Coordinates of N, CA and C in Angstrom, one line a residue:
X1 N 3.1 -3.8 -23.5 CA 5.0 -3.8 -21.7 C 3.8 -5.4 -21.4
X2 N 3.0 -6.4 -21.2 CA 3.1 -7.9 -20.4 C 3.8 -8.4 -20.8
X3 N 4.8 -8.2 -21.9 CA 6.1 -9.5 -21.7 C 7.3 -9.1 -21.8
X4 N 7.3 -8.1 -21.1 CA 8.9 -7.1 -20.2 C 9.8 -8.4 -19.1
X5 N 8.0 -8.3 -18.3 CA 8.6 -9.2 -16.7 C 8.5 -10.4 -16.6
X6 N 8.7 -11.5 -16.7 CA 8.1 -12.5 -16.3 C 9.0 -12.9 -14.4
X7 N 8.0 -13.2 -14.0 CA 8.7 -13.9 -12.7 C 9.5 -15.0 -13.0
X8 N 10.5 -15.2 -12.7 CA 11.7 -15.6 -12.7 C 12.6 -16.0 -11.3
X9 N 11.9 -17.1 -10.7 CA 12.8 -17.0 -9.1 C 13.1 -19.0 -9.2
X10 N 14.0 -19.6 -10.2 CA 14.7 -20.7 -10.6 C 15.7 -20.9 -10.2
X11 N 16.6 -20.0 -10.2 CA 17.7 -19.3 -9.8 C 17.5 -19.8 -7.6
X12 N 16.9 -19.4 -7.4 CA 16.8 -19.5 -6.4 C 16.2 -20.8 -5.7
X13 N 17.3 -21.3 -4.4 CA 16.9 -22.6 -3.7 C 15.6 -22.3 -2.9
X14 N 15.3 -23.4 -2.4 CA 13.8 -22.7 -1.7 C 14.2 -22.7 0.2
X15 N 15.0 -23.3 0.0 CA 16.3 -23.4 1.5 C 16.5 -21.4 1.8
X16 N 16.8 -21.5 0.5 CA 17.4 -19.7 0.3 C 16.1 -18.4 0.5
X17 N 15.1 -19.2 0.2 CA 14.0 -18.6 0.4 C 13.4 -18.9 1.3
X18 N 13.5 -19.6 2.1 CA 13.2 -19.7 3.7 C 13.2 -19.3 4.2
X19 N 14.9 -18.6 4.5 CA 15.7 -17.9 5.1 C 15.5 -16.0 4.5
X20 N 15.1 -16.0 3.5 CA 14.6 -14.7 3.3 C 13.5 -14.6 4.1
X21 N 12.5 -15.3 3.8 CA 11.0 -15.0 4.4 C 11.3 -14.7 6.1
X22 N 11.9 -15.7 6.5 CA 12.3 -15.4 8.2 C 13.1 -14.3 8.6
X23 N 14.0 -14.3 7.4 CA 14.7 -12.7 8.3 C 13.7 -12.0 7.7
X24 N 13.1 -11.8 6.9 CA 11.5 -10.4 6.3 C 10.7 -10.7 7.3
X25 N 10.4 -11.5 7.8 CA 9.1 -11.4 8.9 C 10.1 -10.9 10.8
X26 N 11.1 -11.1 10.5 CA 11.8 -10.4 11.8 C 11.3 -9.2 11.2
X27 N 12.5 -8.4 10.5 CA 12.4 -7.3 9.9 C 11.1 -6.6 10.1
X28 N 10.1 -7.0 9.6 CA 8.5 -6.2 9.5 C 8.4 -6.6 11.0
X29 N 8.3 -7.7 11.7 CA 8.1 -7.5 13.0 C 8.3 -6.3 14.6
X30 N 10.3 -6.2 14.1 CA 11.0 -5.3 15.0 C 10.5 -3.9 14.3
X31 N 10.9 -3.5 13.3 CA 10.3 -2.4 12.3 C 9.3 -2.3 12.7
X32 N 8.2 -3.1 13.0 CA 6.4 -2.0 13.0 C 7.2 -2.0 14.9
X33 N 6.9 -3.0 15.1 CA 7.1 -2.4 17.2 C 7.8 -1.4 16.7
X34 N 8.6 -1.1 16.5 CA 8.8 -0.4 16.6 C 8.6 1.5 16.8
X35 N 8.4 1.1 14.6 CA 7.8 2.3 15.1 C 6.6 3.3 16.0
X36 N 5.6 1.9 15.7 CA 4.3 1.9 16.4 C 4.5 2.6 17.9
X37 N 5.9 1.9 18.6 CA 6.3 3.3 19.9 C 5.9 4.4 19.3
X38 N 7.9 4.9 18.6 CA 8.1 5.8 18.1 C 6.6 7.3 17.7
X39 N 6.1 6.4 16.8 CA 5.6 6.8 16.6 C 4.0 7.1 17.5
X40 N 4.1 6.6 18.0 CA 2.2 6.8 19.9 C 1.8 8.0 19.4
X41 N 2.9 8.9 19.8 CA 2.2 10.8 20.1 C 1.9 10.8 18.9
X42 N 2.2 10.7 17.9 CA 1.6 11.5 16.3 C 0.6 10.6 15.8
X43 N 0.2 9.4 16.2 CA -0.6 8.6 15.9 C -2.2 9.2 17.0
X44 N -1.3 9.3 18.4 CA -2.9 9.7 18.9 C -3.0 11.0 18.6
X45 N -2.2 11.7 18.4 CA -2.8 13.4 18.5 C -2.8 13.4 16.8
X46 N -3.2 13.2 15.5 CA -3.6 12.3 14.8 C -5.6 11.7 15.0
X47 N -5.7 10.7 15.5 CA -6.6 10.1 15.7 C -7.7 11.3 17.2
X48 N -7.3 12.2 17.6 CA -7.7 13.2 18.8 C -8.1 14.5 17.0
X49 N -7.6 14.9 16.4 CA -7.8 15.8 15.5 C -8.6 15.0 14.2
X50 N -9.1 13.8 14.1 CA -9.6 13.2 13.2 C -11.6 14.1 14.0
X51 N -11.1 13.1 15.5 CA -12.0 12.9 16.0 C -12.6 14.4 16.1
X52 N -12.5 15.8 16.6 CA -13.0 17.7 16.6 C -12.8 17.6 15.1
X53 N -12.2 16.9 13.5 CA -13.0 17.7 12.8 C -14.5 16.7 12.6
X54 N -14.4 15.6 12.7 CA -15.5 14.8 12.8 C -16.0 14.2 14.2
X55 N -16.4 14.6 14.8 CA -17.5 13.7 16.3 C -17.7 12.5 16.1
X56 N -19.0 12.2 15.0 CA -19.6 11.1 14.8 C -19.5 10.3 13.9
X57 N -17.8 10.3 13.4 CA -17.1 9.4 12.1 C -16.5 8.8 13.4
X58 N -15.9 8.0 12.7 CA -14.9 6.7 13.3 C -13.7 7.5 12.7
X59 N -11.9 6.7 13.7 CA -10.8 7.5 13.8 C -10.4 6.6 11.8
X60 N -10.6 5.3 12.3 CA -9.9 5.0 12.1 C -10.9 4.2 10.5
X61 N -10.9 4.1 9.1 CA -10.6 3.7 7.9 C -10.9 2.3 7.8
X62 N -11.6 1.0 8.3 CA -11.0 0.2 7.5 C -12.0 -0.5 5.7
X63 N -11.1 -1.6 5.5 CA -10.5 -1.6 4.1 C -10.4 -3.1 4.0
X64 N -11.3 -3.8 3.1 CA -10.8 -5.3 2.8 C -9.6 -4.9 1.5
X65 N -8.6 -5.6 1.3 CA -7.9 -5.8 0.3 C -7.3 -7.2 0.0
X66 N -6.5 -7.2 -0.8 CA -5.9 -8.1 -1.3 C -4.9 -8.2 -0.9
X67 N -4.3 -9.9 -0.4 CA -2.8 -9.7 0.0 C -2.1 -10.6 -1.0
X68 N -1.1 -11.6 -0.6 CA -0.4 -12.7 -1.1 C -1.5 -13.9 -1.4
X69 N -1.4 -14.4 -2.3 CA -2.0 -15.1 -3.6 C -3.7 -15.6 -3.1
X70 N -4.2 -14.5 -3.3 CA -5.5 -12.9 -3.5 C -6.5 -14.0 -2.3
X71 N -5.5 -13.8 -1.0 CA -5.9 -13.7 0.0 C -6.6 -12.4 0.9
X72 N -7.7 -12.5 0.6 CA -8.3 -10.7 1.0 C -7.6 -10.9 2.9
X73 N -7.8 -9.6 3.0 CA -8.2 -9.3 5.1 C -8.1 -7.7 4.4
X74 N -8.3 -7.6 6.5 CA -8.6 -6.3 6.1 C -7.9 -5.3 6.9
X75 N -7.9 -4.0 5.6 CA -6.6 -3.0 6.6 C -6.8 -1.9 7.0
X76 N -5.9 -1.7 7.7 CA -6.3 -0.4 8.4 C -5.7 0.4 8.2
X77 N -6.3 2.0 8.2 CA -5.6 3.0 7.8 C -6.4 4.0 8.2
X78 N -5.7 5.4 8.4 CA -6.5 6.6 9.5 C -7.8 7.0 8.5
X79 N -8.4 7.4 9.3 CA -10.4 8.0 7.8 C -8.8 9.0 7.4
X80 N -9.8 9.5 6.2 CA -9.4 10.3 5.3 C -10.8 10.9 4.4
X81 N -11.0 10.5 4.1 CA -12.6 10.4 3.7 C -13.7 11.1 4.4
X82 N -14.7 11.4 3.5 CA -15.8 11.6 4.5 C -16.7 10.3 4.7
X83 N -17.8 9.9 5.5 CA -18.4 9.3 6.3 C -19.0 8.2 4.8
X84 N -19.5 8.2 4.5 CA -20.3 7.8 2.5 C -19.3 7.5 1.9
X85 N -18.4 7.9 1.9 CA -16.6 7.6 0.7 C -17.3 6.5 -0.1
X86 N -17.2 5.5 0.1 CA -17.7 4.7 -0.8 C -18.6 4.8 -2.1
X87 N -20.1 4.5 -0.7 CA -21.2 4.8 -1.4 C -21.2 5.9 -2.6
X88 N -19.8 6.7 -2.4 CA -20.0 8.5 -3.8 C -19.4 7.7 -4.7
X89 N -18.0 6.5 -4.0 CA -17.2 6.2 -5.3 C -17.8 5.7 -6.6
X90 N -19.1 5.8 -7.4 CA -19.7 4.9 -8.5 C -19.8 5.5 -8.5
X91 N -20.4 6.4 -8.4 CA -20.3 8.1 -9.2 C -19.4 9.7 -9.6
X92 N -17.8 8.3 -9.6 CA -16.5 9.2 -9.0 C -15.5 8.4 -10.5
X93 N -16.0 7.0 -11.0 CA -15.5 5.9 -11.3 C -14.9 6.2 -12.8
X94 N -15.7 7.5 -13.1 CA -15.7 7.9 -14.3 C -13.9 8.6 -14.9
X95 N -14.2 9.5 -13.7 CA -12.8 11.0 -13.2 C -11.9 10.3 -12.8
X96 N -11.6 8.5 -12.7 CA -10.6 8.3 -13.3 C -9.5 8.9 -14.0
X97 N -8.3 9.5 -12.9 CA -7.6 9.5 -13.7 C -6.1 9.0 -13.7
X98 N -5.9 7.8 -13.9 CA -5.1 5.8 -13.6 C -5.6 5.5 -14.5
X99 N -5.3 5.1 -15.6 CA -5.6 4.1 -16.6 C -5.2 2.6 -16.3
X100 N -6.6 1.6 -16.3 CA -6.1 -0.3 -15.6 C -6.8 0.1 -14.3
X101 N -6.3 -1.0 -13.2 CA -7.6 -1.1 -12.7 C -6.9 -0.9 -11.3
X102 N -7.2 0.9 -11.5 CA -7.3 1.4 -10.0 C -7.8 2.4 -10.0
X103 N -8.2 3.2 -9.2 CA -8.8 4.3 -9.7 C -7.6 5.4 -8.3
X104 N -7.9 7.0 -9.2 CA -6.9 7.6 -8.2 C -7.1 9.5 -9.0
X105 N -7.7 9.9 -7.7 CA -8.7 10.8 -8.3 C -8.2 12.0 -7.2
X106 N -7.0 13.6 -8.4 CA -6.2 14.0 -7.6 C -7.2 15.8 -6.2
X107 N -7.7 15.7 -7.1 CA -8.8 16.8 -6.4 C -9.8 15.3 -6.5
X108 N -9.7 14.7 -5.4 CA -11.3 13.7 -5.1 C -12.7 14.0 -3.9
X109 N -12.8 15.1 -4.8 CA -14.5 15.5 -3.4 C -14.4 15.0 -2.0
X110 N -14.1 13.6 -1.6 CA -14.8 12.8 -0.6 C -13.3 12.7 0.0
X111 N -12.7 14.3 0.2 CA -11.5 14.0 1.4 C -11.6 14.9 2.6
X112 N -11.4 15.0 2.8 CA -11.5 15.2 3.8 C -10.5 16.8 4.7
X113 N -10.7 17.7 5.1 CA -9.8 18.6 5.8 C -8.7 18.2 6.2
X114 N -9.3 17.1 7.1 CA -7.9 16.6 7.5 C -6.7 16.0 7.2
X115 N -8.0 15.6 6.3 CA -7.6 14.7 4.9 C -6.3 14.7 4.1
X116 N -6.8 15.6 3.6 CA -4.9 15.9 2.6 C -4.1 15.8 3.4
X117 N -4.4 17.2 4.6 CA -2.8 16.6 4.8 C -2.2 15.2 5.5
X118 N -2.8 14.8 6.3 CA -2.5 13.2 6.6 C -2.0 11.8 5.2
X119 N -3.4 12.4 4.1 CA -2.7 12.2 2.4 C -1.3 11.8 1.4
X120 N -1.4 12.9 2.0 CA -0.6 13.9 1.1 C 1.2 13.5 1.4
X121 N 1.5 13.6 3.1 CA 3.0 13.1 4.0 C 2.6 11.9 4.0
X122 N 1.2 10.9 3.7 CA 1.2 9.1 3.7 C 0.3 9.0 5.1
X123 N 0.9 10.2 6.6 CA 0.1 9.6 7.9 C -0.8 8.7 7.8
X124 N -2.0 9.1 7.2 CA -3.1 7.6 7.0 C -2.7 6.5 6.6
X125 N -2.0 6.2 6.3 CA -0.8 4.1 6.3 C -0.6 4.3 7.1
X126 N 0.5 4.7 8.3 CA 0.5 4.5 10.2 C -0.1 3.4 10.4
X127 N -2.0 3.8 10.1 CA -2.0 1.6 10.8 C -1.6 0.8 10.5
X128 N -1.2 1.1 9.0 CA -1.2 -0.2 8.6 C 0.0 -1.1 8.9
X129 N 1.1 -0.7 10.3 CA 2.3 -0.8 11.2 C 1.8 -2.2 11.5
X130 N -0.2 -2.0 12.0 CA -0.7 -3.0 13.0 C -1.0 -4.7 12.0
X131 N -1.0 -3.9 10.6 CA -1.2 -5.4 9.5 C 0.1 -6.5 9.9
X132 N 1.4 -5.1 9.4 CA 1.8 -5.4 9.2 C 2.7 -6.3 10.3
X133 N 2.0 -6.4 11.4 CA 2.5 -6.9 13.9 C 1.5 -8.3 13.1
X134 N 0.1 -8.5 12.6 CA -0.6 -9.7 12.2 C 0.0 -10.5 11.3
X135 N 1.2 -10.0 9.8 CA 1.2 -10.7 8.8 C 0.7 -10.5 7.7
X136 N -0.4 -10.0 7.8 CA -1.0 -9.6 6.5 C -0.1 -8.8 5.4
X137 N 0.4 -8.2 6.3 CA 1.7 -7.0 5.6 C 2.8 -7.1 5.3
X138 N 4.0 -7.0 5.3 CA 5.0 -6.3 4.9 C 5.6 -4.5 4.9
X139 N 6.2 -4.8 5.0 CA 7.4 -3.0 5.1 C 7.6 -2.7 3.4
X140 N 8.0 -4.1 3.5 CA 8.1 -4.1 1.7 C 6.9 -4.5 0.9
X141 N 6.4 -4.3 0.0 CA 6.4 -5.1 -1.4 C 5.2 -4.2 -1.9
X142 N 4.5 -5.5 -2.9 CA 3.5 -4.7 -3.6 C 2.2 -4.0 -3.0
X143 N 1.9 -2.9 -3.7 CA 0.6 -2.5 -2.7 C -0.6 -3.1 -2.7
X144 N -1.3 -3.7 -2.1 CA -2.7 -4.4 -1.5 C -3.8 -3.6 -1.9
X145 N -4.2 -4.3 -3.3 CA -5.1 -4.3 -4.2 C -7.3 -3.9 -4.0
X146 N -8.1 -4.0 -4.1 CA -9.1 -3.7 -4.1 C -9.6 -5.7 -4.5
X147 N -10.0 -5.4 -4.0 CA -11.2 -6.6 -4.5 C -11.3 -6.4 -5.6
X148 N -12.8 -5.3 -6.0 CA -12.8 -5.0 -7.3 C -11.5 -4.3 -8.2
X149 N -10.7 -5.0 -8.0 CA -9.0 -4.2 -8.6 C -8.9 -5.5 -9.1
X150 N -8.4 -6.1 -8.3 CA -8.1 -7.1 -8.5 C -9.9 -8.2 -9.7
X151 N -10.4 -7.7 -10.0 CA -11.6 -8.6 -10.7 C -11.5 -7.8 -12.4
X152 N -10.6 -7.3 -12.2 CA -9.9 -6.7 -13.8 C -9.3 -7.4 -13.8
X153 N -8.0 -8.3 -13.2 CA -6.6 -8.0 -13.3 C -6.3 -9.6 -14.9
X154 N -5.7 -9.0 -15.7 CA -5.1 -10.4 -16.0 C -4.1 -11.3 -15.6
X155 N -3.8 -12.5 -16.0 CA -3.8 -13.9 -14.8 C -1.4 -12.5 -15.2
X156 N -1.4 -12.4 -15.9 CA -0.4 -11.3 -15.8 C 0.1 -10.5 -14.3
X157 N -0.7 -9.3 -14.2 CA -1.1 -8.6 -13.8 C -1.2 -9.4 -12.1
X158 N -1.7 -11.2 -12.0 CA -1.9 -11.1 -10.8 C -0.1 -11.8 -10.4
X159 N 0.3 -11.9 -11.3 CA 1.6 -12.4 -10.5 C 2.6 -11.5 -9.2
X160 N 1.7 -9.8 -9.3 CA 2.1 -9.2 -8.2 C 1.4 -9.7 -7.6
X161 N 1.2 -11.0 -7.0 CA 0.0 -10.5 -5.4 C 0.5 -12.2 -5.2
X162 N 1.4 -12.7 -6.6 CA 2.6 -13.6 -5.7 C 2.7 -13.5 -4.1
X163 N 3.5 -12.5 -4.3 CA 4.1 -12.2 -2.1 C 2.9 -11.1 -1.8
X164 N 3.9 -10.6 0.0 CA 3.0 -10.3 1.3 C 3.1 -9.4 0.1
X165 N 1.6 -8.3 0.4 CA 1.6 -6.9 -0.1 C 2.6 -6.1 0.9
X166 N 2.9 -5.1 0.9 CA 3.6 -3.4 1.7 C 3.1 -2.7 2.2
X167 N 3.6 -1.5 3.4 CA 3.1 -0.8 3.8 C 3.9 0.3 2.1
X168 N 4.7 0.1 2.1 CA 5.7 0.7 1.1 C 6.2 -0.1 -0.1
X169 N 7.2 0.7 -1.3 CA 7.3 -0.5 -2.3 C 8.2 0.1 -3.5
X170 N 8.6 -0.4 -4.6 CA 9.2 -0.1 -5.9 C 8.6 1.5 -6.0
X171 N 7.1 1.1 -6.0 CA 6.5 2.4 -6.9 C 5.8 2.9 -6.0
X172 N 5.8 2.6 -4.8 CA 6.1 4.5 -3.9 C 7.0 5.2 -4.5
X173 N 8.1 4.2 -4.1 CA 9.5 5.5 -4.3 C 10.0 5.5 -6.0
X174 N 9.1 5.2 -7.6 CA 9.8 5.5 -7.9 C 7.8 6.6 -9.4
X175 N 7.8 7.3 -8.6 CA 6.9 8.3 -9.5 C 5.4 7.7 -8.9
X176 N 4.5 6.7 -7.6 CA 3.5 7.1 -7.1 C 2.8 6.9 -7.7
X177 N 1.3 7.7 -7.5 CA 0.4 8.5 -8.5 C 0.8 8.6 -9.6
X178 N 2.3 9.5 -10.2 CA 2.3 9.6 -10.9 C 2.7 9.1 -12.0
X179 N 2.3 7.5 -12.0 CA 2.3 7.1 -12.7 C 1.5 5.5 -13.5
X180 N 1.7 5.1 -14.2 CA 0.4 4.3 -14.7 C 0.2 3.4 -14.2
X181 N -1.5 2.2 -14.2 CA -0.9 0.9 -13.4 C -0.6 0.0 -13.8
X182 N -0.2 0.3 -15.4 CA 0.7 -0.7 -16.3 C 1.7 -0.5 -15.4
X183 N 2.6 0.5 -15.0 CA 4.3 0.5 -14.7 C 3.7 0.4 -13.7
X184 N 3.6 0.2 -12.5 CA 3.6 -0.3 -11.2 C 3.6 -1.5 -11.4
X185 N 2.5 -2.2 -11.9 CA 2.9 -3.8 -12.7 C 4.8 -4.2 -12.6
X186 N 4.8 -3.7 -13.7 CA 5.7 -3.8 -13.8 C 7.0 -3.5 -13.2
X187 N 7.1 -2.4 -12.6 CA 7.8 -2.1 -11.1 C 7.7 -3.3 -9.7
X188 N 6.4 -3.7 -9.5 CA 6.0 -4.7 -8.9 C 6.7 -6.2 -9.8
X189 N 6.1 -6.6 -10.7 CA 7.1 -7.3 -11.2 C 9.1 -7.2 -11.1
X190 N 9.5 -6.0 -11.3 CA 11.0 -6.7 -10.0 C 11.0 -5.9 -9.2
X191 N 10.8 -5.8 -7.7 CA 10.4 -6.0 -7.2 C 10.6 -7.4 -6.2
X192 N 9.4 -8.1 -7.3 CA 9.3 -10.1 -6.3 C 10.6 -10.6 -7.4
X193 N 11.2 -10.5 -8.8 CA 12.4 -11.1 -9.1 C 14.0 -10.3 -8.9
X194 N 13.6 -9.1 -8.0 CA 14.9 -8.8 -7.6 C 15.1 -8.8 -5.7
X195 N 13.6 -8.8 -5.0 CA 14.0 -9.1 -3.5 C 14.2 -9.1 -3.0
X196 N 15.4 -8.5 -1.7 CA 16.1 -9.7 -0.6 C 15.7 -8.2 0.6
X197 N 16.6 -8.8 1.1 CA 17.0 -7.8 2.9 C 17.5 -6.5 1.9
X198 N 18.0 -6.0 1.6 CA 19.2 -5.5 1.4 C 18.3 -4.4 0.5
X199 N 17.9 -5.5 -0.8 CA 16.9 -4.1 -1.3 C 15.5 -4.2 -0.2
X200 N 15.6 -4.7 0.8 CA 13.7 -4.0 1.6 C 14.7 -2.7 2.6
X201 N 15.8 -3.4 2.7 CA 16.3 -1.5 3.9 C 16.7 -0.2 2.9
X202 N 16.7 -0.7 0.8 CA 17.4 0.6 -0.2 C 15.9 0.7 0.2
X203 N 14.6 0.3 -0.6 CA 13.2 0.9 -0.6 C 12.9 1.9 0.6
X204 N 13.1 1.3 2.3 CA 12.8 1.6 3.1 C 13.2 3.2 3.4
X205 N 14.7 3.3 3.2 CA 15.4 4.4 3.0 C 15.0 5.2 1.7
X206 N 14.7 4.8 1.1 CA 14.3 5.7 -0.5 C 12.7 6.1 0.2
X207 N 11.6 5.2 0.8 CA 9.9 6.3 0.6 C 10.8 7.4 2.6
X208 N 11.4 6.9 3.0 CA 11.5 8.3 3.7 C 12.2 9.6 2.7
X209 N 13.1 9.4 2.2 CA 13.3 10.4 1.5 C 12.2 10.6 0.5
X210 N 11.1 9.6 0.1 CA 10.3 10.4 -1.1 C 9.1 11.1 0.4
X211 N 8.5 10.9 1.2 CA 7.7 11.3 2.1 C 8.2 12.8 2.2
X212 N 9.4 12.8 3.0 CA 9.6 14.9 2.9 C 9.6 15.8 2.5
X213 N 9.8 14.7 0.8 CA 9.4 15.8 -0.8 C 7.4 15.0 -0.4
X214 N 6.7 14.6 -0.5 CA 5.5 14.4 0.1 C 5.2 13.8 -2.1
X215 N 5.7 14.1 -2.9 CA 6.2 14.0 -4.0 C 5.3 13.2 -4.9
X216 N 3.9 12.5 -5.5 CA 2.8 12.0 -6.1 C 2.1 10.7 -5.5
X217 N 2.1 12.3 -4.2 CA 1.1 11.8 -3.1 C -0.3 12.0 -3.3
X218 N -1.0 11.7 -3.5 CA -2.7 12.5 -3.3 C -4.1 11.0 -2.6

């Protein structure tokens, strides 16, 4: 599988990539700002519900992720797990349901009651719009991995870190957690090779359709 897709960007000039990056950043800032304004009532409501469900816990969950060119950044999410979820992870790694440098467990015992709902609908990911405004993430791009995941990456896998990670991407709209790690890498490299403003907009539209069905999310 690792010989199927290699980054091939020589046909695109530096000027064209600069124009694309500029337009993409503009789209990210406008989209994230409008998204936060429109979704503000939902964001406030979810925050209140999480706090009521666990008064002593934090509403938000902060996690170090690896971004473009392997630079770490702080990613924001609504907290969907118990407070000591990270400590419990070591005991659950053997039950990983995805082969490769990722951890996913369909019936993860660390997820709270409200957490199951907001994860199923991907509402827990909405605070990442702040990461988009900060420039850590884009609206569209590869999923930002954890540092421990990157340690297991091959040189081939690391090609997916050559662009800014996204809130959604080709992996999310093509099967998400139903796909293997290797399939995710292939989809990310396909996106990197084909990326354009039009392609980004198509992925955003497909993301809306996928979220309405909540397929592959857990």
